[in-house]
Short mmCIF file of C-alpha atoms in Angstrom, two decimals:
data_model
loop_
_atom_site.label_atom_id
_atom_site.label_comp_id
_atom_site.label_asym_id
_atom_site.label_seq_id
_atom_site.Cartn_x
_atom_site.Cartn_y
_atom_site.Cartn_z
CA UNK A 1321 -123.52 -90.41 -155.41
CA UNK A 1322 -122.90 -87.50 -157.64
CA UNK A 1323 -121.27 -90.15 -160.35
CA UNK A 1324 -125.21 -91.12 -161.01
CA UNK A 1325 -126.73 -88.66 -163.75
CA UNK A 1326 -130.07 -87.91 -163.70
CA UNK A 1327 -131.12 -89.60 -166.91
CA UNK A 1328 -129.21 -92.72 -165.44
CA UNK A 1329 -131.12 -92.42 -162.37
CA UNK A 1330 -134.63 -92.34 -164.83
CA UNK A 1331 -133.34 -95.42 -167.14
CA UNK A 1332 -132.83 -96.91 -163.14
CA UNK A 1333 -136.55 -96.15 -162.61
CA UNK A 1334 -137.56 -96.95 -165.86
CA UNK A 1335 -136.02 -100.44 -165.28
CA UNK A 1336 -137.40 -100.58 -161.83
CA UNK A 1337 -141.22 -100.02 -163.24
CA UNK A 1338 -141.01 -102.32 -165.55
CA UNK A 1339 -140.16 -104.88 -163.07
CA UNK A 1340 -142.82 -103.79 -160.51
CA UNK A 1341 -145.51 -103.70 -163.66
CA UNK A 1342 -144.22 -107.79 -164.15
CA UNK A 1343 -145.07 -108.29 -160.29
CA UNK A 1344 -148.09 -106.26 -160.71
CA UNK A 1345 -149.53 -108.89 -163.41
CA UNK A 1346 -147.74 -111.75 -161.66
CA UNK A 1347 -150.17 -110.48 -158.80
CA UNK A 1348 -153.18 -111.13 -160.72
CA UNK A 1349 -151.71 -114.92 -161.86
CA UNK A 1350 -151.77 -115.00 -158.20
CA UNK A 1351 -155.28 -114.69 -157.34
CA UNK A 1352 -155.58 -117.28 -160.06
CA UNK A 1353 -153.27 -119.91 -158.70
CA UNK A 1354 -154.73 -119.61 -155.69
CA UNK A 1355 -158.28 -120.71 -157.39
CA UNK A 1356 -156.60 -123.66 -159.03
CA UNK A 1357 -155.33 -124.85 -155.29
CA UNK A 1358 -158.89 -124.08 -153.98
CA UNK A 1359 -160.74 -125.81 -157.18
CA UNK A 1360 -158.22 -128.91 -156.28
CA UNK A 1361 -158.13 -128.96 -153.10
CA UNK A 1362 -161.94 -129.19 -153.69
CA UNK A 1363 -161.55 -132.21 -155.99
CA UNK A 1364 -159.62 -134.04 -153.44
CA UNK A 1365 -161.64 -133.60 -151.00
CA UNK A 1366 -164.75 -135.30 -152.83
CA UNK A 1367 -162.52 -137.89 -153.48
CA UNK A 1368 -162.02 -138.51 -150.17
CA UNK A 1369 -165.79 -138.37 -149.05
CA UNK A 1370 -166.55 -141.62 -151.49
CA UNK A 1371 -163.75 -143.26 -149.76
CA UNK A 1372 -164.96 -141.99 -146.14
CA UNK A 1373 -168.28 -143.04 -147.52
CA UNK A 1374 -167.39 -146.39 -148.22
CA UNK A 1375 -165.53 -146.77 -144.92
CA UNK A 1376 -169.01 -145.76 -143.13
CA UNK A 1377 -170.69 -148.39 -144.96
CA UNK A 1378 -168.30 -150.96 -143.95
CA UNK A 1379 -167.35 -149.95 -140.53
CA UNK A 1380 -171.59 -149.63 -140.17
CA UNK A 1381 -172.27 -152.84 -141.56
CA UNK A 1382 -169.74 -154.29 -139.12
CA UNK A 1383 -171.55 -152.90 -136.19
CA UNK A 1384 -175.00 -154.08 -137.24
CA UNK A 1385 -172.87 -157.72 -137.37
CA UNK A 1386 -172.12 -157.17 -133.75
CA UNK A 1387 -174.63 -155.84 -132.21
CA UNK A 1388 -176.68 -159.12 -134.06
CA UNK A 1389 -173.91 -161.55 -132.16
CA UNK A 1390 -174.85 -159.76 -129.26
CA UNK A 1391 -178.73 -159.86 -129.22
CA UNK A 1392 -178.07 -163.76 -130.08
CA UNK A 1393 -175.91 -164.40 -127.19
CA UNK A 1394 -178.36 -162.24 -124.84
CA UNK A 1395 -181.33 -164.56 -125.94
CA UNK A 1396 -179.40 -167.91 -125.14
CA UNK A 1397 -179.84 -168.79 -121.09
CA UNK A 1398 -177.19 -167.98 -119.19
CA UNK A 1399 -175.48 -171.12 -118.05
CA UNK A 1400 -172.95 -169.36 -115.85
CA UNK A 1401 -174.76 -167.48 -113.62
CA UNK A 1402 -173.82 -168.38 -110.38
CA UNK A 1403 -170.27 -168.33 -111.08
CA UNK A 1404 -170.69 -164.90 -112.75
CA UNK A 1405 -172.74 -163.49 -109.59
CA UNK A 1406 -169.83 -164.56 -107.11
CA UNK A 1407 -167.08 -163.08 -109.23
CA UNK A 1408 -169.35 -160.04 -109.90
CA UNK A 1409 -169.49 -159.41 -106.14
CA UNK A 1410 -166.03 -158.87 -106.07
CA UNK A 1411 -165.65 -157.28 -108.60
CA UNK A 1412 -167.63 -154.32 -107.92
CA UNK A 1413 -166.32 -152.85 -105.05
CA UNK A 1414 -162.72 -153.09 -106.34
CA UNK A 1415 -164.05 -151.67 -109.62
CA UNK A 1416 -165.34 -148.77 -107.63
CA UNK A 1417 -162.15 -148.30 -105.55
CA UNK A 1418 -160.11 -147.79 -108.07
CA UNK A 1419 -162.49 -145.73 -110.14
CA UNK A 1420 -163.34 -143.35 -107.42
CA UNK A 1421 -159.30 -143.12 -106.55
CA UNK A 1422 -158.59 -142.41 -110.32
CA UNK A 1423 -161.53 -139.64 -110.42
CA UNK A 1424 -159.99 -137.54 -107.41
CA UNK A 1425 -156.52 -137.93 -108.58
CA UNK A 1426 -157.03 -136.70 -112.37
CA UNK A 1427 -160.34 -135.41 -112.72
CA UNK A 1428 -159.71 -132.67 -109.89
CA UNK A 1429 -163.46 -132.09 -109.46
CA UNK A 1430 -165.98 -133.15 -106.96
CA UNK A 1431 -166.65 -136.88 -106.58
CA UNK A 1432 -169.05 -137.36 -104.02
CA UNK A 1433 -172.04 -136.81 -107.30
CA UNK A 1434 -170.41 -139.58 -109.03
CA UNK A 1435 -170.09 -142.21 -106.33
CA UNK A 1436 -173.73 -142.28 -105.96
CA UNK A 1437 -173.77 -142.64 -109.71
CA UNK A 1438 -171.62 -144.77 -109.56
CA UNK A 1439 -172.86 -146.97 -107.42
CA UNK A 1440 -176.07 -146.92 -108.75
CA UNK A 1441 -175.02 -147.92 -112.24
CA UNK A 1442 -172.67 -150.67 -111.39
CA UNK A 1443 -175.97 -152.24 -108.94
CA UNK A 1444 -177.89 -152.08 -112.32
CA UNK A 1445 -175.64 -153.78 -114.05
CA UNK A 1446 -174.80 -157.26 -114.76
CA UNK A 1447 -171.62 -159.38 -114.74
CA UNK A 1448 -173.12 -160.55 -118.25
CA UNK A 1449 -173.04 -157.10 -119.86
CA UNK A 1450 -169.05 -157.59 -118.93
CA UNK A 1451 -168.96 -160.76 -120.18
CA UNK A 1452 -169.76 -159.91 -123.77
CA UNK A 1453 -168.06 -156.76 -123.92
CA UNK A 1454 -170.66 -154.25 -123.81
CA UNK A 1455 -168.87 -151.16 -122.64
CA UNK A 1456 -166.74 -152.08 -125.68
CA UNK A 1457 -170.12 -152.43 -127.83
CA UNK A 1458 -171.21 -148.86 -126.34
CA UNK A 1459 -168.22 -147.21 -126.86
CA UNK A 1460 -168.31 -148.21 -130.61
CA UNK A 1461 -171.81 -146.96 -130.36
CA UNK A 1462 -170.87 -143.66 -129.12
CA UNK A 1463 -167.79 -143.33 -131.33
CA UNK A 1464 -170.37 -143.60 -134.49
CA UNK A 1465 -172.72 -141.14 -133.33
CA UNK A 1466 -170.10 -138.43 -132.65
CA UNK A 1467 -167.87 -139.39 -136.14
CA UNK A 1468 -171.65 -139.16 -137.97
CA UNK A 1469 -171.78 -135.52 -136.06
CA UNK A 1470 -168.23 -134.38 -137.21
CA UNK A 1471 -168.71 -135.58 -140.51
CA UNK A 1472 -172.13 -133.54 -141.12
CA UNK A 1473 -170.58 -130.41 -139.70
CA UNK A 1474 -167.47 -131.04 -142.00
CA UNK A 1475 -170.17 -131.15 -145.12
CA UNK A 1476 -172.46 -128.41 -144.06
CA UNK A 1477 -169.82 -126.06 -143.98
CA UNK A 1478 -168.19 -127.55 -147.20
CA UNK A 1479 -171.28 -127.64 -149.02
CA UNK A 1480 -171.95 -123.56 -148.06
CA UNK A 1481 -168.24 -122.67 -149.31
CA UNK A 1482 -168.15 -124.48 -152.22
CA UNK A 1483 -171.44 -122.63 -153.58
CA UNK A 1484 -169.71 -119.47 -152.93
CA UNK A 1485 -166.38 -120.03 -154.81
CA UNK A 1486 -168.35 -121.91 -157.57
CA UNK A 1487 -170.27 -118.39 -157.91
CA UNK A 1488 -167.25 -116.19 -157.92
CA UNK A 1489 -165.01 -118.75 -160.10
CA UNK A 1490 -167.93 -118.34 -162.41
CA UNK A 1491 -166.90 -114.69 -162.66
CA UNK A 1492 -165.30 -113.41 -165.79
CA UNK A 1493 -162.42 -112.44 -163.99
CA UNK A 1494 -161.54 -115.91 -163.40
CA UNK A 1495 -162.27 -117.71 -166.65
CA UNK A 1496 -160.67 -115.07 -169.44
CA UNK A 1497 -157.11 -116.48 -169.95
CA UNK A 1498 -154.79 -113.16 -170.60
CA UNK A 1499 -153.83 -113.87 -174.69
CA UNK A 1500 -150.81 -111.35 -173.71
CA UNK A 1501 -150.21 -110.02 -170.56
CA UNK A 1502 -150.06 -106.66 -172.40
CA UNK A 1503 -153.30 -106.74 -173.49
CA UNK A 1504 -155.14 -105.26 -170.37
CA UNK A 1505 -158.48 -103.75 -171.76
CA UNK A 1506 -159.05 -99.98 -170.81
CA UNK A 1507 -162.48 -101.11 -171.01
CA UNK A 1508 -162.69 -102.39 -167.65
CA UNK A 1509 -163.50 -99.13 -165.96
CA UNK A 1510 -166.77 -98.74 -167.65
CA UNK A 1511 -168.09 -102.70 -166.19
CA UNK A 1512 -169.09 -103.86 -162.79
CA UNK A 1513 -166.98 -106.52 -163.11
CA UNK A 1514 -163.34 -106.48 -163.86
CA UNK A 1515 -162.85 -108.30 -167.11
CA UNK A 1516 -160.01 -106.80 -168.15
CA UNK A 1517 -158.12 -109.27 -169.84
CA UNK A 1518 -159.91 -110.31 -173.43
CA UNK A 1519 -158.69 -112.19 -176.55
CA UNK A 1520 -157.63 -109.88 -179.44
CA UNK A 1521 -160.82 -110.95 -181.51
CA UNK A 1522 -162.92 -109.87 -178.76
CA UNK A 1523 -161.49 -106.50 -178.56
CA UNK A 1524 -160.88 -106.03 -182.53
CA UNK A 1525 -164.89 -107.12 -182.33
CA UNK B 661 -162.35 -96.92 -179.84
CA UNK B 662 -159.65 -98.64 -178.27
CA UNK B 663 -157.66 -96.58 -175.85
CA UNK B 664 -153.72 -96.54 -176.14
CA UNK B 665 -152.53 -99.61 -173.93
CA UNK B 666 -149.88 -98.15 -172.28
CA UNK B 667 -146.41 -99.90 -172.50
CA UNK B 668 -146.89 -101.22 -169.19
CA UNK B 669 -150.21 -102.07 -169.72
CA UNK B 670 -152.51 -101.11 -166.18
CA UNK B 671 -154.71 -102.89 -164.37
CA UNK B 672 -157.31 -101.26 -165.86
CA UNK B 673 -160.30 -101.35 -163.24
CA UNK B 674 -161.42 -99.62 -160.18
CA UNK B 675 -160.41 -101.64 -156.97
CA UNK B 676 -163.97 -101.29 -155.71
CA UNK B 677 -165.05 -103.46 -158.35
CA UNK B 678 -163.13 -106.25 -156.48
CA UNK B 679 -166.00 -104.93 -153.17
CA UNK B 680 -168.46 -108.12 -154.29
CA UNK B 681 -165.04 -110.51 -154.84
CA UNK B 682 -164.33 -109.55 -151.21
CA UNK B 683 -168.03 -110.23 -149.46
CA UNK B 684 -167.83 -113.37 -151.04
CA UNK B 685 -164.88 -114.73 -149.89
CA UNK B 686 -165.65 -113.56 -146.41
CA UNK B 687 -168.72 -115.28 -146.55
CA UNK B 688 -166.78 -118.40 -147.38
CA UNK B 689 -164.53 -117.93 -144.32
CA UNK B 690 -167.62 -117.50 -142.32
CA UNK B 691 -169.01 -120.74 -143.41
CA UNK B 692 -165.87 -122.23 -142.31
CA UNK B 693 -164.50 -120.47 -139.13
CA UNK B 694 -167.17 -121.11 -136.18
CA UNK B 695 -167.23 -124.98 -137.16
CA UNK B 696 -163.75 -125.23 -136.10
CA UNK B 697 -164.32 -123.61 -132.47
CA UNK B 698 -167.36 -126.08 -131.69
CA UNK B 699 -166.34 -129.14 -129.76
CA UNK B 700 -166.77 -131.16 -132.86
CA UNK B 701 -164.26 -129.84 -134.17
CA UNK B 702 -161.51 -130.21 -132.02
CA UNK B 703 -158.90 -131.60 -134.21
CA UNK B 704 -159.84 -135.66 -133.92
CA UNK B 705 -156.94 -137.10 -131.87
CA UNK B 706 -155.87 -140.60 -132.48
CA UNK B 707 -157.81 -141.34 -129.10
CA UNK B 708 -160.84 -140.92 -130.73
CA UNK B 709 -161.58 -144.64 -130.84
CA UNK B 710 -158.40 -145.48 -129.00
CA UNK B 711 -158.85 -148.22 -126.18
CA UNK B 712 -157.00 -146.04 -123.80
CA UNK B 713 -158.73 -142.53 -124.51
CA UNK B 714 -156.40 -139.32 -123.00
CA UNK B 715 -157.72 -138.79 -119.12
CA UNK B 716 -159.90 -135.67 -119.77
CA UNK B 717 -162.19 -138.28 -121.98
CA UNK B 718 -162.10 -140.55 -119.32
CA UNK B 719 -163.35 -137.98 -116.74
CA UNK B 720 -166.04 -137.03 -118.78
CA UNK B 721 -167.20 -140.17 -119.34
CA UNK B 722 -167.29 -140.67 -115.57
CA UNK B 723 -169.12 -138.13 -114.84
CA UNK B 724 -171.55 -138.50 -117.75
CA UNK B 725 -172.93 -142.34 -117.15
CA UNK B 726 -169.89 -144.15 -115.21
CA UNK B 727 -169.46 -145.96 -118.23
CA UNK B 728 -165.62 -144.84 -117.76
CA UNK B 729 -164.99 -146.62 -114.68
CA UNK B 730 -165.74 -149.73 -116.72
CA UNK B 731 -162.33 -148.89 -118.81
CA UNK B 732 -160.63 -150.22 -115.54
CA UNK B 733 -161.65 -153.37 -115.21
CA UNK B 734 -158.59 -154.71 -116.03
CA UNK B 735 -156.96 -153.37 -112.97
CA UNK B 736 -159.03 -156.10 -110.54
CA UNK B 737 -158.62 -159.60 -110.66
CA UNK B 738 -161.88 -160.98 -109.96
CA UNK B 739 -163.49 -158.47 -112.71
CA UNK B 740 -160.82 -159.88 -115.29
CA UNK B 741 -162.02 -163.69 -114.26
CA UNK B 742 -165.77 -162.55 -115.45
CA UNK B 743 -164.42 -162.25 -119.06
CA UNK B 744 -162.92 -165.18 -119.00
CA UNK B 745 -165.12 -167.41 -117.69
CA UNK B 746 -166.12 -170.36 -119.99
CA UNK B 747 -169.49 -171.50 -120.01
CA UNK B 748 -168.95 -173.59 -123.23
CA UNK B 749 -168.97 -177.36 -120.52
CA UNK B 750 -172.72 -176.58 -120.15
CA UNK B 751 -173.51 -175.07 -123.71
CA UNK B 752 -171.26 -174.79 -126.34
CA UNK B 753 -173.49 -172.89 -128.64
CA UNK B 754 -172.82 -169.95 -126.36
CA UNK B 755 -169.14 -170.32 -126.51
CA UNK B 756 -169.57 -170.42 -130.27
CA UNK B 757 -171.51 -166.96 -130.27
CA UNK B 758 -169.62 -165.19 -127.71
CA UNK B 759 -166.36 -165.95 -129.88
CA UNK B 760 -168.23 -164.72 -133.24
CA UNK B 761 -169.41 -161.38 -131.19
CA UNK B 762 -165.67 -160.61 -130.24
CA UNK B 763 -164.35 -161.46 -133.64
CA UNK B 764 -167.13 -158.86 -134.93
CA UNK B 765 -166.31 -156.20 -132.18
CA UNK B 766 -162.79 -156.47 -132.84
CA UNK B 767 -163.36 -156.03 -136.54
CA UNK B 768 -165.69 -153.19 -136.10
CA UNK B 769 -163.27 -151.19 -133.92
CA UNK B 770 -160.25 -151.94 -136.33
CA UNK B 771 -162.71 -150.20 -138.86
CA UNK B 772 -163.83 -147.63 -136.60
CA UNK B 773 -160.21 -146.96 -136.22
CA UNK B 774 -159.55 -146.37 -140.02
CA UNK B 775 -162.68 -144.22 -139.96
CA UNK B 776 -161.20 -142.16 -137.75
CA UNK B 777 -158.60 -141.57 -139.75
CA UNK B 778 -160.10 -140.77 -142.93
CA UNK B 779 -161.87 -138.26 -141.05
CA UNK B 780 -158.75 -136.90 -139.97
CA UNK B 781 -157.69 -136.75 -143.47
CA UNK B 782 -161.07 -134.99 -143.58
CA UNK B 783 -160.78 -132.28 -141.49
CA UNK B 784 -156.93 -131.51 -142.72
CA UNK B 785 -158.89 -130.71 -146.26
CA UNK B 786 -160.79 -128.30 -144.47
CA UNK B 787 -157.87 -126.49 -142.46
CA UNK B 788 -156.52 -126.68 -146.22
CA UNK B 789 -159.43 -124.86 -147.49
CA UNK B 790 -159.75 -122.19 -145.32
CA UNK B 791 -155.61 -121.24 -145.13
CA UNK B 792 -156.37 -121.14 -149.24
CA UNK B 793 -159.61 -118.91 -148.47
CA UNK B 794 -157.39 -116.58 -146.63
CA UNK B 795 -154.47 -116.40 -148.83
CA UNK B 796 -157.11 -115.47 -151.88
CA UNK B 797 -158.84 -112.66 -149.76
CA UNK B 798 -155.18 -111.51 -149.12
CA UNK B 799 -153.95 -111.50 -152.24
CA UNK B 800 -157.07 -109.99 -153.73
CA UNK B 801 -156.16 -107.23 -151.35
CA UNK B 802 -153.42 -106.59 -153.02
CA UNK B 803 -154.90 -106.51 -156.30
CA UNK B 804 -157.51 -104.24 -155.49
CA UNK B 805 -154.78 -102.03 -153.62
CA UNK B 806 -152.61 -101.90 -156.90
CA UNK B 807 -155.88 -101.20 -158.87
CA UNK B 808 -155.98 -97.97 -157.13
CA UNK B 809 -152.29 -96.96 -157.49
CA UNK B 810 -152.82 -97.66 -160.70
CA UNK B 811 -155.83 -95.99 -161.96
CA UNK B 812 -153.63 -92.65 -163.21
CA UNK B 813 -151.35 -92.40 -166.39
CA UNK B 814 -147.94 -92.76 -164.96
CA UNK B 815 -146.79 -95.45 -165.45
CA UNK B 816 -143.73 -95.55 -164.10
CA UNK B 817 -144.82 -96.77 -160.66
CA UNK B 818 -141.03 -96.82 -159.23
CA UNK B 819 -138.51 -93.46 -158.98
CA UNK B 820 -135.20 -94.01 -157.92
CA UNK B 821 -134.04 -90.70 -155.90
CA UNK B 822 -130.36 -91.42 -155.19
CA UNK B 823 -128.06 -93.85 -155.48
CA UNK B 824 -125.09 -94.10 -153.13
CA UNK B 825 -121.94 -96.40 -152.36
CA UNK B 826 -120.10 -97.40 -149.02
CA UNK B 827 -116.92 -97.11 -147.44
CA UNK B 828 -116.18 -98.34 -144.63
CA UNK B 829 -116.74 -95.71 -142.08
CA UNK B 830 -120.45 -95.63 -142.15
CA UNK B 831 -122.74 -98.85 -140.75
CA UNK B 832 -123.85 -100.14 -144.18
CA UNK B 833 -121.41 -103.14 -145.44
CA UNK B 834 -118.28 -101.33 -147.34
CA UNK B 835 -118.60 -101.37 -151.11
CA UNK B 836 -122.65 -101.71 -150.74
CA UNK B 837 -124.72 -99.46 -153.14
CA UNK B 838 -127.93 -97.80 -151.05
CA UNK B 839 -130.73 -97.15 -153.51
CA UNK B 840 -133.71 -94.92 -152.18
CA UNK B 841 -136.50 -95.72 -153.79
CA UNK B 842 -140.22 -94.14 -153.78
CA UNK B 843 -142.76 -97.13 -155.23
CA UNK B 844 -146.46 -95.80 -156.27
CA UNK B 845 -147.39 -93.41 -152.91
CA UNK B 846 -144.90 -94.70 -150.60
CA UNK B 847 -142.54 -93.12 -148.64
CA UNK B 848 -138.76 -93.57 -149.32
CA UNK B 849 -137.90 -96.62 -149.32
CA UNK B 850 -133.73 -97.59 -148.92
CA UNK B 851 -132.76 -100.85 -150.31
CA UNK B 852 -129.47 -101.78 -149.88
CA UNK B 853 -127.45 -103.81 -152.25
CA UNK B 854 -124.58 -106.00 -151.50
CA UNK B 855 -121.45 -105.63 -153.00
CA UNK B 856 -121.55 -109.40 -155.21
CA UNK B 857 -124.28 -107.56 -157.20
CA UNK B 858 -122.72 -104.59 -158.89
CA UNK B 859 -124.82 -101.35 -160.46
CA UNK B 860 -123.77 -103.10 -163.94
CA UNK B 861 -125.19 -106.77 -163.11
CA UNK B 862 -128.15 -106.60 -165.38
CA UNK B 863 -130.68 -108.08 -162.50
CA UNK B 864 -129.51 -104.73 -160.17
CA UNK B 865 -132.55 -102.54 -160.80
CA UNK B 866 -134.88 -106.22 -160.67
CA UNK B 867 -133.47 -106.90 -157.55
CA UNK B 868 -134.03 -103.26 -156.22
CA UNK B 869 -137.52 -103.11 -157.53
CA UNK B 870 -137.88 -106.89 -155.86
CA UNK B 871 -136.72 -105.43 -152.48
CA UNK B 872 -138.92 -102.68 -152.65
CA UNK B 873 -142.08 -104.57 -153.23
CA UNK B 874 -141.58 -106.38 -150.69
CA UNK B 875 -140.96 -103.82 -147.93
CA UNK B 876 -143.92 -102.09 -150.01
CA UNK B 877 -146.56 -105.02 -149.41
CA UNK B 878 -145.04 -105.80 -146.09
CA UNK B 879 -145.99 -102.41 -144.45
CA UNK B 880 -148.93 -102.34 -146.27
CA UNK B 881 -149.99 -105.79 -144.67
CA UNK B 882 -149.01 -104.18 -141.48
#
């Protein structure tokens, strides 16, 4: 647009800089915020492992209570036996109907293997381990071992990342607050590090 | 002796001093990253401890030990008359026990349950954590990147070239002003301005510069 004169087009860019220089240090109050959200996300999160810790304790102590009830029960003779036996008989081969008819429908692989298995594991197994629950009991069992496995994979990664961040946070770069965003020390292209913001004193100094 | 801060006031480093910044933070997203592709780590679904776990942990439990078929066992009769047959006529201390051993198991899965969870909870820290990690190594890509556009004197890191208003025979809005803009090395860059915000509105040139930026970091993402 001819109307524009050139020295309105340079108080335009002059405007225009001053703006990008804003966004330029707003950029740098960036990569700070960000290491606030990381330092408390951080905190949260080791908040969360005493409570998870607590939770293991309890939901541990409540197994041990269990699998006690258990042992007890197994040592008392078993006054049912015969009645369990009979139903057991019947049990099993509808058990492995239906099992071996669920298998082909959803587990679309070969199920020949696994009616031996089968088979085999329901002939070693007694109506008693039904009778108190104990796939329930194992289940538990295997849902602790494989939570205890998360949980240590969760922490050895956590543990490695939050050495590294506590090493860089530790950088001056991180910990100088800017006294005036003007203040950007020239000095900075003589160190290794980037410390370029410093108190006044420290520059008067 | 101090040098002149410029008006602007530059970054005032080198961006490869940001090189050890960088290795560190990618060492962080290593120690995250190949946790979350093990089988572990398979975001914990609520079937975790469920009763009914989804079929694919059913299968696998068949095909592991058979202890899956023994989730069915509610779907024939004469296996649901096992659990409930009561023994406590001929010895009531074993009624007594049996009833103590469900009350346990039923508190121990309830607390399994809430384990889960928390564990959940857990693991949404972590996916926290590393979406952080990457937003920090991308930002500090854009620091270091200004660094180095900012290294020389100028400091006027914006030039507007023309400046130009619609009517309504071309395909910009009527009564829009197109600025064309070159910010630090970039090539031209046209921002267009609606007609609410006039060349006198006081934010004009902010909102240019804003625009700019923007398309600026955007291609330089890209």
């Amino acid at each position: 647009d001819p109307l524009v004169s050139d020295s309105e087009l340079q108080e335009m860019s002059n405007q225009g800089s001053k703006y990008i220089n804003k966004e330029i240090q707003n950029a740098v109050k960036g990569v700070k915020e960000i290491k606030n959200l990381i330092e408390k996300t951080n905190e949260e999160r080791k908040t969360l492992l005493t409570t998870l810790e607590k939770a293991k304790k309890k939901k541990e102590d409540a197994l041990e209570e269990t699998k006690d009830s258990e042992l007890k029960l197994k040592a008392l003779p078993q006054v049912c036996n015969e009645t369990m036996m009979a139903l057991w008989e019947e049990c099993k081969p509808c058990l492995k109907q239906t099992c071996m008819k669920f298998y082909a429908r959803v587990c679309r692989s070969g199920s020949g293997l696994v009616g031996r298995q089968l088979e085999e594991f329901l002939n070693q197994s007694s109506p008693a381990y039904f009778w108190m629950n104990g796939d329930r009991i194992d289940s538990l069992l295997e849902s602790d071992r494989q939570q205890t496995h998360v949980l240590d994979a969760m922490q050895d990664s956590f543990n490695r990342v939050s050495g590294i961040m506590d090493t860089l946070f530790q950088d001056r770069f991180f910990t100088q607050e800017p006294q005036d965003t003007h203040y950007f020390s020239r000095f900075g292209l003589l160190l290794r590090w980037p410390h370029f913001l410093y108190p006044k004193s420290r520059l008067v100094r | 002796s101090i040098l002149p801060l410029s008006p602007f006031g530059s970054l005032g480093f080198h961006d490869d001093m940001f090189q050890p910044f960088f290795e560190m933070i990618h060492q962080a997203q290593e120690a995250m990253e190949p946790h979350f592709h093990r089988p572990a780590f398979q975001p914990l679904g609520k079937d975790f401890t469920k009763e009914v776990p989804d079929n694919r942990t059913v299968c696998k439990e068949i095909r592991r030990n058979s202890t899956g078929c023994l989730r069915m066992k509610d779907q024939c009769e004469k296996c649901r008359e096992i659990l409930s047959v009561d023994c406590s006529a001929n010895n009531p201390a074993q009624a007594k026990l049996r009833q103590e051993l469900n009350d346990s198991l039923q508190v121990a899965e309830l607390l399994t349950q809430k384990y889960n969870e928390l564990l959940q909870s857990y693991q949404r820290k972590m996916f926290s954590t590393s979406s952080l990690l990457n937003q920090l190594n991308d930002q500090f890509s854009w620091v270091s990147r200004l660094a180095n556009l900012t290294q020389g004197d100028d400091q006027a890191y914006l030039h507007v070239s023309t400046v130009s208003t619609h009517n309504s025979d071309s395909d910009t809005p009527s009564g829009a002003t197109e600025v064309v803009v070159k910010l630090f090395d970039s090539d031209p860059i046209t921002v267009i301005m609606p007609e609410e915000v006039s060349r006198d509105n006081p934010k004009f040139m902010d909102t240019v510069a804003e625009k700019a930026l923007q398309e600026y970091r955007k291609k330089n993402r890209e």
